[in-house]
Coordinates of C-alpha atoms in Angstrom, one line a residue:
Chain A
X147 CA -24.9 57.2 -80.6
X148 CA -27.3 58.8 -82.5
X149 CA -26.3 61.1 -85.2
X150 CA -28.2 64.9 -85.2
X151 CA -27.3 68.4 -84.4
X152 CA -26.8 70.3 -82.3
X153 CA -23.3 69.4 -80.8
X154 CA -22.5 69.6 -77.4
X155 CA -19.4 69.7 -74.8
X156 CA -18.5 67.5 -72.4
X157 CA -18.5 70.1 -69.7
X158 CA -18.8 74.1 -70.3
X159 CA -18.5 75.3 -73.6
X160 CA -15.9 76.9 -75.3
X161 CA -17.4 80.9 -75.7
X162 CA -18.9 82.5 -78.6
X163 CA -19.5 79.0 -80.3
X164 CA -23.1 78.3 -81.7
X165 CA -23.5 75.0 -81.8
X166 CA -26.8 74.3 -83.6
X167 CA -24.5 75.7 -86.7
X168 CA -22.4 72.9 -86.9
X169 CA -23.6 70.9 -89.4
X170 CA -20.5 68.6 -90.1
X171 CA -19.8 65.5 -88.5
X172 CA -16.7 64.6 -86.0
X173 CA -15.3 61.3 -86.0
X174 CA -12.6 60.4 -83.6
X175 CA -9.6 57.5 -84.1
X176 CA -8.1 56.4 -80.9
X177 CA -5.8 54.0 -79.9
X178 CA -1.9 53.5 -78.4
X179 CA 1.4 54.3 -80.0
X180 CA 1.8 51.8 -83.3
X181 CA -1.6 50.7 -83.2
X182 CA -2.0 51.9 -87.3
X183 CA -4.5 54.8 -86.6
X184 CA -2.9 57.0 -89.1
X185 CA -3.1 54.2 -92.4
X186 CA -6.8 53.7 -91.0
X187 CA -7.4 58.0 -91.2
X188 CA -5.8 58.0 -94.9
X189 CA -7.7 55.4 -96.2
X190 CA -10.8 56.7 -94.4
X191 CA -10.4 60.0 -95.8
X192 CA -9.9 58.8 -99.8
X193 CA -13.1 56.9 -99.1
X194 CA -15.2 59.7 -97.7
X195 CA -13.8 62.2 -100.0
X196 CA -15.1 59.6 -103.3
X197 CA -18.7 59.1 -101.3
X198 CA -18.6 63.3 -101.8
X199 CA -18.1 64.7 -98.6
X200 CA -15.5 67.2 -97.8
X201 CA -12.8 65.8 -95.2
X202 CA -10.6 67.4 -92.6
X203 CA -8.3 65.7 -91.3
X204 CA -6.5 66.6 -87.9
X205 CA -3.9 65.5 -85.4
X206 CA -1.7 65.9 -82.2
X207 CA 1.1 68.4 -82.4
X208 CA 0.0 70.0 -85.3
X209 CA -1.5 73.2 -84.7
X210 CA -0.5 76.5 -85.8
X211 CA 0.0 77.9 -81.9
X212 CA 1.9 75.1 -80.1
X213 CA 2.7 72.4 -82.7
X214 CA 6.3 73.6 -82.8
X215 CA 6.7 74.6 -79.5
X216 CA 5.6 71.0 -78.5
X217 CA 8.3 69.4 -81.3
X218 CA 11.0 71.7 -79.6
X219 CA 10.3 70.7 -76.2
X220 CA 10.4 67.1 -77.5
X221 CA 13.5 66.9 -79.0
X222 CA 15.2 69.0 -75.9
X223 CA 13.8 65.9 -73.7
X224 CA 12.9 68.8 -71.3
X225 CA 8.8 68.6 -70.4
X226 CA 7.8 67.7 -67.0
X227 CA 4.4 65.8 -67.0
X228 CA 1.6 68.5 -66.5
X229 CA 3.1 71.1 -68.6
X230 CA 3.1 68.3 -71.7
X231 CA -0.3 67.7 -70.4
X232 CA -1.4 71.4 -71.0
X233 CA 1.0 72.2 -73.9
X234 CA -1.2 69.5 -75.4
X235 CA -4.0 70.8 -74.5
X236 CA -3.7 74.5 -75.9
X237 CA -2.5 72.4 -79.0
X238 CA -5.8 70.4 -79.0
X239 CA -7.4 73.8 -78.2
X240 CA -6.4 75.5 -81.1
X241 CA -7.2 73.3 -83.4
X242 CA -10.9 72.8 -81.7
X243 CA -11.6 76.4 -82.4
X244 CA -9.3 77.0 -85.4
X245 CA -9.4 74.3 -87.6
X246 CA -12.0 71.6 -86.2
X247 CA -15.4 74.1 -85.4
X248 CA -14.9 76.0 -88.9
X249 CA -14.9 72.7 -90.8
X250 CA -18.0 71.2 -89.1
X251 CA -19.4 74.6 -89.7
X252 CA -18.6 74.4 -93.3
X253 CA -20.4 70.5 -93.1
X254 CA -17.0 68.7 -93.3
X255 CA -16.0 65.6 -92.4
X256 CA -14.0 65.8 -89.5
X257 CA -11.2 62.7 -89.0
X258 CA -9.3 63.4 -85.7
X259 CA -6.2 60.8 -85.2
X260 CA -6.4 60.9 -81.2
X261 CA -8.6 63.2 -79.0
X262 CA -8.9 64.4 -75.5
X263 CA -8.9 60.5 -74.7
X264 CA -5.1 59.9 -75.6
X265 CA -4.3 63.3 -73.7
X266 CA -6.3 62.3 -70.5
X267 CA -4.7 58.5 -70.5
X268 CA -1.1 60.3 -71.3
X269 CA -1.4 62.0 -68.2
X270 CA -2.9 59.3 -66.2
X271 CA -0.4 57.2 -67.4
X272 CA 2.3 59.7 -65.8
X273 CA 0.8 59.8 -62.8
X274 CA -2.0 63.1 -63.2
X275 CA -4.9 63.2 -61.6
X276 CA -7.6 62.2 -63.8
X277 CA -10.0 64.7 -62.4
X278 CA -8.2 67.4 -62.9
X279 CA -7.4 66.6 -66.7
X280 CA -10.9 65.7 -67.1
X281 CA -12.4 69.0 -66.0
X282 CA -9.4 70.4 -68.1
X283 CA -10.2 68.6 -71.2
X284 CA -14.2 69.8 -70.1
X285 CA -14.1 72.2 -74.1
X286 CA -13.8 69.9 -76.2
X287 CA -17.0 69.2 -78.4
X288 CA -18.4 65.1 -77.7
X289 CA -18.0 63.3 -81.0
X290 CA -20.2 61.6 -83.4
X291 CA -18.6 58.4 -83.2
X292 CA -15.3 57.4 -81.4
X293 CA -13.8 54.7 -82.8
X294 CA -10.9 52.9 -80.3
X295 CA -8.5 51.0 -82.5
X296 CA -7.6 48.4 -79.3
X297 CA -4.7 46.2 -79.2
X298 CA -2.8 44.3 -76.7
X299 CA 0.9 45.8 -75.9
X300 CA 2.6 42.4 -77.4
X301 CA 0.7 43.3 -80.6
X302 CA 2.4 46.9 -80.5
X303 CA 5.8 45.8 -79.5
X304 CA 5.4 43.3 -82.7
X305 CA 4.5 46.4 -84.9
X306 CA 7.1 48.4 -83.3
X307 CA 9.9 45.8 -84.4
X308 CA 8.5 44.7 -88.1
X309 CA 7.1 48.0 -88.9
X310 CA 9.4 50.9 -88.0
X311 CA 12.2 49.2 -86.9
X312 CA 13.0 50.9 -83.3
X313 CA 11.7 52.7 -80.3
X314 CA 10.8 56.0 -79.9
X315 CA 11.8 58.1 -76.6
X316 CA 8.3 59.9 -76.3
X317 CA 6.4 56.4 -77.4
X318 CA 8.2 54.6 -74.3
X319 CA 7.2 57.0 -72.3
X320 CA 11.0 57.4 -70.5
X321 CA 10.4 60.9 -69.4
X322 CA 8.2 58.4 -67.5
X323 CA 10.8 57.1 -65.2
X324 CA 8.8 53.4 -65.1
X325 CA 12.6 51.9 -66.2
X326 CA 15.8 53.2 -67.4
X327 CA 15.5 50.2 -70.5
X328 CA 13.3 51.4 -73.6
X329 CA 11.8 48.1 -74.2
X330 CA 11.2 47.8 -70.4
X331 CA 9.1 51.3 -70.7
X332 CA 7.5 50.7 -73.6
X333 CA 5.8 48.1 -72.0
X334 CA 5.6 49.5 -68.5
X335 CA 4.0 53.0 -70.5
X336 CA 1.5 51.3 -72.9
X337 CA -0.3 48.8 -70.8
X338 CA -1.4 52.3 -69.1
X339 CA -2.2 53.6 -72.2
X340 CA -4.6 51.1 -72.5
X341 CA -5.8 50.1 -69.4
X342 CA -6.5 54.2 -69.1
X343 CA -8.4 53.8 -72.7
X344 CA -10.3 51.1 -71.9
X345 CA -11.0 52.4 -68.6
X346 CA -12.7 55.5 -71.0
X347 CA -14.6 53.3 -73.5
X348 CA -17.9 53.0 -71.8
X349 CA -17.8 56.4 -70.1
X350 CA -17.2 57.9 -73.4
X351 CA -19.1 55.6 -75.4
X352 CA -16.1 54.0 -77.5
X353 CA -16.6 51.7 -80.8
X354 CA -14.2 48.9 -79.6
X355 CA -12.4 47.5 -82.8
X356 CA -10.0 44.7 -82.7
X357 CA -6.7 46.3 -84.5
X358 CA -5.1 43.2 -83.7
X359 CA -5.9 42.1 -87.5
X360 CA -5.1 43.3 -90.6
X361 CA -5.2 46.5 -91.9
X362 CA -7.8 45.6 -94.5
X363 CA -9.8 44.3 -91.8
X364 CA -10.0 47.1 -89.5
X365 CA -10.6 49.0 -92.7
X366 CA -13.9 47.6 -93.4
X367 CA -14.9 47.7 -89.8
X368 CA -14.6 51.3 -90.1
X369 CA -16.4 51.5 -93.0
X370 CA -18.9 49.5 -92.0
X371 CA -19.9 51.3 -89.0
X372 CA -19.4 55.1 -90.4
X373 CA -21.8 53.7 -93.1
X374 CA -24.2 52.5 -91.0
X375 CA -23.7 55.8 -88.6
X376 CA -24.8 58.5 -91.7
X377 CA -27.3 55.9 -93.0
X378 CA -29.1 56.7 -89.9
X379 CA -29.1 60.1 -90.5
X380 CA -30.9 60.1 -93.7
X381 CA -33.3 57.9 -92.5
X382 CA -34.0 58.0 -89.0
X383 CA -35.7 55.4 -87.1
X384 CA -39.6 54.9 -86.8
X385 CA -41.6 55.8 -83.3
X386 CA -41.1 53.2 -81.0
X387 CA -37.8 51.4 -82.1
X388 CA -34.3 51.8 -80.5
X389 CA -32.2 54.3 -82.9
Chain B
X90 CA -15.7 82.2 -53.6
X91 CA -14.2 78.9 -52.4
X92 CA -10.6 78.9 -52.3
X93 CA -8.9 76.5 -54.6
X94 CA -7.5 72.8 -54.0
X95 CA -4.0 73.8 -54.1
X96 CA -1.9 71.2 -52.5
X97 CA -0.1 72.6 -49.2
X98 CA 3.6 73.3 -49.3
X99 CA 5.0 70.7 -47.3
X100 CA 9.0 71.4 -48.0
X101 CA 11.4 72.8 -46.4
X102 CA 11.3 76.3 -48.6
X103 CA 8.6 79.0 -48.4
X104 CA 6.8 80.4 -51.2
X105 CA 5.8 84.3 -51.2
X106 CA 3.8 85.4 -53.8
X107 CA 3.0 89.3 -54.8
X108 CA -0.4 90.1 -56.7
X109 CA -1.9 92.9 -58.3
X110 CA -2.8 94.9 -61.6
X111 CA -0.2 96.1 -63.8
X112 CA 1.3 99.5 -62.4
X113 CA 0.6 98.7 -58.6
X114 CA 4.0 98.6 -57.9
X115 CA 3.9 95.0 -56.9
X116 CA 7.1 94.2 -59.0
X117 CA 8.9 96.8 -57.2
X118 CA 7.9 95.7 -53.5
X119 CA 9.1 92.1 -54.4
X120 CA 12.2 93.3 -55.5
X121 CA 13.2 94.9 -52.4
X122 CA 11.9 92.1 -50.3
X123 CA 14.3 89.2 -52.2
X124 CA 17.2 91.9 -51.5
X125 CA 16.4 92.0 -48.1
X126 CA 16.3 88.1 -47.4
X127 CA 19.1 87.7 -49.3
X128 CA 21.5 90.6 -47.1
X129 CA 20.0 88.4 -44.1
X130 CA 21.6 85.6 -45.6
X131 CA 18.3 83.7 -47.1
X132 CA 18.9 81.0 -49.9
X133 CA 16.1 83.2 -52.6
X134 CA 14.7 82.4 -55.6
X135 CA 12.5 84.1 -58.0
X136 CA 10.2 83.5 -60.6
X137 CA 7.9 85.9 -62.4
X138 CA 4.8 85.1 -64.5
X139 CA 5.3 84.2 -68.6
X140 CA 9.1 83.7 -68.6
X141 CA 9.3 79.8 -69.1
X142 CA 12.4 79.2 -71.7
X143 CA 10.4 76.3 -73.0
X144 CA 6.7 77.8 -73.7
X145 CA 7.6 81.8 -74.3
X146 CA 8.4 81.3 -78.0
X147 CA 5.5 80.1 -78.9
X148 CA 3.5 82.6 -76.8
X149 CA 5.1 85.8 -78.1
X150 CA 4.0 84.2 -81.8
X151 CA 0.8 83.5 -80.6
X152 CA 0.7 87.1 -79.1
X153 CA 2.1 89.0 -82.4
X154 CA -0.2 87.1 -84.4
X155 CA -3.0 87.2 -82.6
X156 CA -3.6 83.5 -82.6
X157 CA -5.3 83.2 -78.8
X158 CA -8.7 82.8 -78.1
X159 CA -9.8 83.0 -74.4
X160 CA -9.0 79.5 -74.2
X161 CA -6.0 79.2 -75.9
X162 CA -4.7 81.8 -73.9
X163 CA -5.3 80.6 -71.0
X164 CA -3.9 77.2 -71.5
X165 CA -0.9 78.5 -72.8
X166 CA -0.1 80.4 -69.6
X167 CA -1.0 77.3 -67.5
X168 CA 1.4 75.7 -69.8
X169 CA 4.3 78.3 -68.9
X170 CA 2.9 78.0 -65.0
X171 CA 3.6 74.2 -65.2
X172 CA 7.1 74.4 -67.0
X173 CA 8.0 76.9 -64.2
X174 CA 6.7 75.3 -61.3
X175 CA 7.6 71.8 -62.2
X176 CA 11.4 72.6 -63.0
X177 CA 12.1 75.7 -61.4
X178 CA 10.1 76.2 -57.9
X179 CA 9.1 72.6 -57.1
X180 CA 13.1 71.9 -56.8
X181 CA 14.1 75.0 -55.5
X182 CA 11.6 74.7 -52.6
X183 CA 12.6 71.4 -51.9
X184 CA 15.9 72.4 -51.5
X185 CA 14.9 75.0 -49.0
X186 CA 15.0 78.0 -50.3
X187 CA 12.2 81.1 -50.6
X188 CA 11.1 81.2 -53.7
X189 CA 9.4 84.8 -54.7
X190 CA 7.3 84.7 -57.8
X191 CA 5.8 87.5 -59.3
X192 CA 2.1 86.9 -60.0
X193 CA 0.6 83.7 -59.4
X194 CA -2.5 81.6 -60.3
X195 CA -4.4 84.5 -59.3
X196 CA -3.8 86.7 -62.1
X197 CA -5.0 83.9 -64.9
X198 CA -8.3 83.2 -62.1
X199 CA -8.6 87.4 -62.5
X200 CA -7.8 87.8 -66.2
X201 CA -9.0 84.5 -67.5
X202 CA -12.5 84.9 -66.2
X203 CA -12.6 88.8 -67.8
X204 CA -11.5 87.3 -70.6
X205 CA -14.9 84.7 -70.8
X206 CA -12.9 81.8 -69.8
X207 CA -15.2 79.3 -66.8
X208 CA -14.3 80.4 -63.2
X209 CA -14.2 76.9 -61.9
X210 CA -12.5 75.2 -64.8
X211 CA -9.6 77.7 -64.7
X212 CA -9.1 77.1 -61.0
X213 CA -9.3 73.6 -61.6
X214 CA -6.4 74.0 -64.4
X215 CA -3.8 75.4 -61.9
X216 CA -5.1 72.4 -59.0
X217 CA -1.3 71.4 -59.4
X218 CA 0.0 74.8 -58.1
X219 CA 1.5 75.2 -54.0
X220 CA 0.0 77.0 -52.1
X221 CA 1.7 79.9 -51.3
X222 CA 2.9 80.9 -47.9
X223 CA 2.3 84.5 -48.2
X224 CA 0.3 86.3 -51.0
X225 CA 0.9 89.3 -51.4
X226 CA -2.1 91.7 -53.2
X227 CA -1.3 95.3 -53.6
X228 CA -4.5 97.2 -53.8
X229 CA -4.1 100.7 -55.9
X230 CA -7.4 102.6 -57.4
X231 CA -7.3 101.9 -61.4
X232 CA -6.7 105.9 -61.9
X233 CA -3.6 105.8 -60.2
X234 CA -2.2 102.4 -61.2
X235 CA -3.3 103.4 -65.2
X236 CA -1.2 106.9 -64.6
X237 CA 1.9 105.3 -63.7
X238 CA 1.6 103.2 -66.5
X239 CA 0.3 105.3 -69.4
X240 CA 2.8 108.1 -68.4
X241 CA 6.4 106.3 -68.9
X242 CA 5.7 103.1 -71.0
X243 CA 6.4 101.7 -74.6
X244 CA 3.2 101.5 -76.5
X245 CA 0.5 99.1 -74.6
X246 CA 0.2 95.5 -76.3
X247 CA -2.9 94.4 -78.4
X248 CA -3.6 91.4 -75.4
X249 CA -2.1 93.4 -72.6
X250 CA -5.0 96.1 -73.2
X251 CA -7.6 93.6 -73.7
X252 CA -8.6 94.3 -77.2
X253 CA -9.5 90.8 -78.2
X254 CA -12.6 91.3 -76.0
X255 CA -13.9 94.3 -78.3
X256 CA -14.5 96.6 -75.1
X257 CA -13.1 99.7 -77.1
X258 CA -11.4 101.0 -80.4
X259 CA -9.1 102.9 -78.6
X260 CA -6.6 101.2 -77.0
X261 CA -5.6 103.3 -74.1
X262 CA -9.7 102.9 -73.5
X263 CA -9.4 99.5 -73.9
X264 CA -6.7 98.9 -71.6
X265 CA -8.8 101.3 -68.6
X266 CA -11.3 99.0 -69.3
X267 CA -9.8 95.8 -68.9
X268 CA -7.7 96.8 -66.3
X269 CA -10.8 97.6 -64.6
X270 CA -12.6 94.5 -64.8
X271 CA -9.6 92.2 -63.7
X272 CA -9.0 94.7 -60.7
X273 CA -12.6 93.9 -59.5
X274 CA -12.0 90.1 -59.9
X275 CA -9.4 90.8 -57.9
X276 CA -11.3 92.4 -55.0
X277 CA -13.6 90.0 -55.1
X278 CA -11.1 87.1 -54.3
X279 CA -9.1 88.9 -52.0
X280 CA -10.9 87.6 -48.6
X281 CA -11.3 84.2 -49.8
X282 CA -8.0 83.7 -51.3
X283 CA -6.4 84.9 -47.9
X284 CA -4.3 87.7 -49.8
X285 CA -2.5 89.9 -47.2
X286 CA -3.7 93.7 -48.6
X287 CA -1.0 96.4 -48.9
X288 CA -2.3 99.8 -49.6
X289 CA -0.1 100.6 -53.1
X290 CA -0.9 104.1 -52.6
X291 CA 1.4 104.5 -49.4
X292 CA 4.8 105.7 -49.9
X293 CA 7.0 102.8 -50.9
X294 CA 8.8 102.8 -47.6
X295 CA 6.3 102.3 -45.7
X296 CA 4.7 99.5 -47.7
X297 CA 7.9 97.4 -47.9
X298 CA 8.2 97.8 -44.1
X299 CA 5.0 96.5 -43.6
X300 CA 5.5 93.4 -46.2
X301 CA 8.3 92.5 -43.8
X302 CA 6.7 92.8 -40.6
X303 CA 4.1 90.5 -42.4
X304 CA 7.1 88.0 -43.3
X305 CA 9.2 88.1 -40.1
X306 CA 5.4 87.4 -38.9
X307 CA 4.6 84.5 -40.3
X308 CA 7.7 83.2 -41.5
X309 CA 10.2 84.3 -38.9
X310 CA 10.7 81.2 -37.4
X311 CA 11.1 79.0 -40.9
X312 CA 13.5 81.5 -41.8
X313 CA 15.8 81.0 -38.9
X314 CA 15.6 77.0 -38.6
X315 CA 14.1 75.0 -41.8
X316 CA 15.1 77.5 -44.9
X317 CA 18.4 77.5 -46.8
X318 CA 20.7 79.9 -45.7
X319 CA 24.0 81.1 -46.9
X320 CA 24.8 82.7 -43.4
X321 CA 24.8 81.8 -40.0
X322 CA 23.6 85.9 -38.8
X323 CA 19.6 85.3 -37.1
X324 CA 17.3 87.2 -40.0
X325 CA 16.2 90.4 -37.9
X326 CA 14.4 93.7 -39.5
X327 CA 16.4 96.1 -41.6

């Protein structure tokens, strides 16, 4: 994808948002539940920061509107399917506008750990209409480079037991209903949390990396192609060849 | 305007919804109308807009901070829609009883759009909603609506008068404004949206009466053989 100003949005633009002013660049980590994305963001983000740019880095849940709103509703085990869906949303939302557009204003580097593309396949995953949350998700600015951390689910369930040591309720998707067993769900909930990803990856124009290796590995992968992404900007390629 | 994809109530309960700016009475009118079902035995449930346990926390921060942008807003009210329709009036209707619900989808297409938000993508949001049975829009000029409001009230709110959109210093200005603007969306949508029109101006005998006649109508027949009841007595007007 090439690299240049101005930004744009998938579908109509958020208002008052000049775009040709954003000077930063947005780099999106995606992938399923355990798949390492937020290692791969720290150690991204100590390796920008020492190449001199300024780094934000940003995630589900956390805004300042709905992140503990969303938290609550977790823990109470009490949110039906589209109103997670849009809770999400105005969380993603706020952060766009609040904490995201400022940054790239400002010429930050912008690390998100998941994106509209984890929020759409959520909801597909429980059943949504992927129409709908794709005409819902329509605001959010298209990235510089989205890079799709991919794994198989026996990979994940592997992480799940030698890493953190248990499932999680919201992870195995149980508000779900695809089985009353946690393991059973987990499986069930992630092989739609993938097939929906990779159903997205040449639509939205995904780097495929193989998170099925080491973190080291993945790590230079990541390197290698963000390095290879701003080399591009500061020279751009002659008339006549592919950029 | 086309009217929206919402998907057709196919349970047992009906759903009546009422519509309008603030200080059309609409509130009132509702009231009386869930009293009457109910004294004719009618299994009724009601819902009004902003009131889901699980979402209004962090919209009165939002709101006391002024956190929201157009979007925001708007999202966080489809959020509170969804909470409310998916554990509240989904299963209530299923189980067969009226549900009443006090604004509707129509009063984020109305104030959304004033507010900058996309006409088509806000419908789209609320694609999940039921279509009502009966809509309800009570049609009241703005100076009449804004002097039964502005006389007896506490103070008007910094997003209730519309003063994240800069259209006035003053807030009681502000608020004539806004209200103004979302009363024209509202007439503009009224036709296509199939709202059944009550003149807020009458008194509000009269205006009840005819929301019933409207009901017994439409409904009459639902009322007496699919919906819940909690008596055997035929529903007949009061």
């Amino acid at each position: 994808m090439p690299l240049k100003p101005p930004l744009s949005f998938y579908g109509d633009p958020l208002p008052n948002i000049e775009t040709s002013e954003l000077q930063g660049k947005l780099f999106v980590i995606e992938g399923p539940d355990a798949v390492g994305r937020s290692t791969q963001v720290e150690r991204l983000r100590a390796w920008l920061e020492q190449q001199g740019h300024a780094v934000l880095d940003t995630g589900m849940a956390r805004s300042a509107l709905a992140g503990r709103g969303i938290q609550q509703a977790k823990e109470g085990h009490t949110f039906g399917a589209v109103t997670m869906t849009l809770f999400y949303a105005t969380d993603f939302a706020d952060r766009l506008e609040n904490e995201i557009v400022p940054a790239l204003r400002a010429g930050f580097v912008v690390l998100t750990d998941r994106y509209i593309y984890s929020l759409m396949a959520r909801a597909i995953a429980r059943g949504e209409d992927r129409r709908w949350i794709e005409h819902v998700a329509g605001f959010a600015l298209v990235p510089h480079a989205v890079y799709y951390l991919r794994a198989e689910v026996k990979h994940l369930i592997s992480r799940v037991v030698t890493g953190r040591g248990q499932f999680d309720y919201w992870e195995s998707g149980m508000d779900a209903g695809l089985s009353r067993d946690m393991y059973e769900s987990f499986v069930k909930y992630q092989t739609r949390l993938v097939r929906a990803l990779d159903s997205m990856s040449r639509k939205y124009d995904f780097t495929v990396i193989d998170a099925s290796r080491p973190p080291d590995a993945i790590f230079q992968d990541l390197k290698r192609y963000i390095t290879a992404l701003f080399r591009r900007v500061r020279r751009p390629a002659p008339r006549g060849q592919a950029s | 305007m086309l009217r929206p994809a919402f998907a057709r109530n196919r349970y047992r309960g009906k759903l009546i919804i009422v519509e309008g700016i603030d200080g059309s009475g609409k509130s009132t009118q509702l009231s009386l109308l869930s009293q009457w079902l109910r004294s004719q035995g009618v299994a009724v449930a009601f819902s009004e807009w902003n009131s889901s346990p699980l979402v209004r926390e962090t919209t009165r921060r939002g709101k006391k901070k002024e956190m929201f942008t157009a979007t925001t807003f708007s999202l966080i009210h489809a959020t509170d829609f969804a909470d409310r329709m998916e554990r509240y009036i989904l299963p209530m209707l299923k189980a067969g009883a009226v549900v009443c619900a006090d604004r509707y989808a129509y009063t984020a297409f109305a104030r959304d759009v004033v507010r900058g938000v996309g006409r088509r993508w806000v419908q789209n949001l609320y694609r999940f909603a039921i279509r009502p049975n009966l809509a309800f829009y009570f049609r009241v000029p703005l100076e009449v609506a804004l002097g039964r409001i502005l006389g007896g009230r506490d103070a008007i709110k910094f997003y209730e008068a519309g003063m994240d959109l800069g259209l006035s210093r003053n807030i009681v200005e502000s608020f004539r404004l806004f209200q103004g603007r979302i009363l024209e969306e509202y007439e503009a949508m009224a036709a296509a949206m199939g709202f059944h029109v009550i003149d807020a101006t009458a008194p509000i005998e009269t205006q009840q009466r005819e929301m019933r006649e409207v009901v017994l109508r439409e409904l009459g027949e639902s009322l007496n053989s699919a919906v819940l009841r909690t008596a055997e007595a035929p529903i007949h007007a009061a």
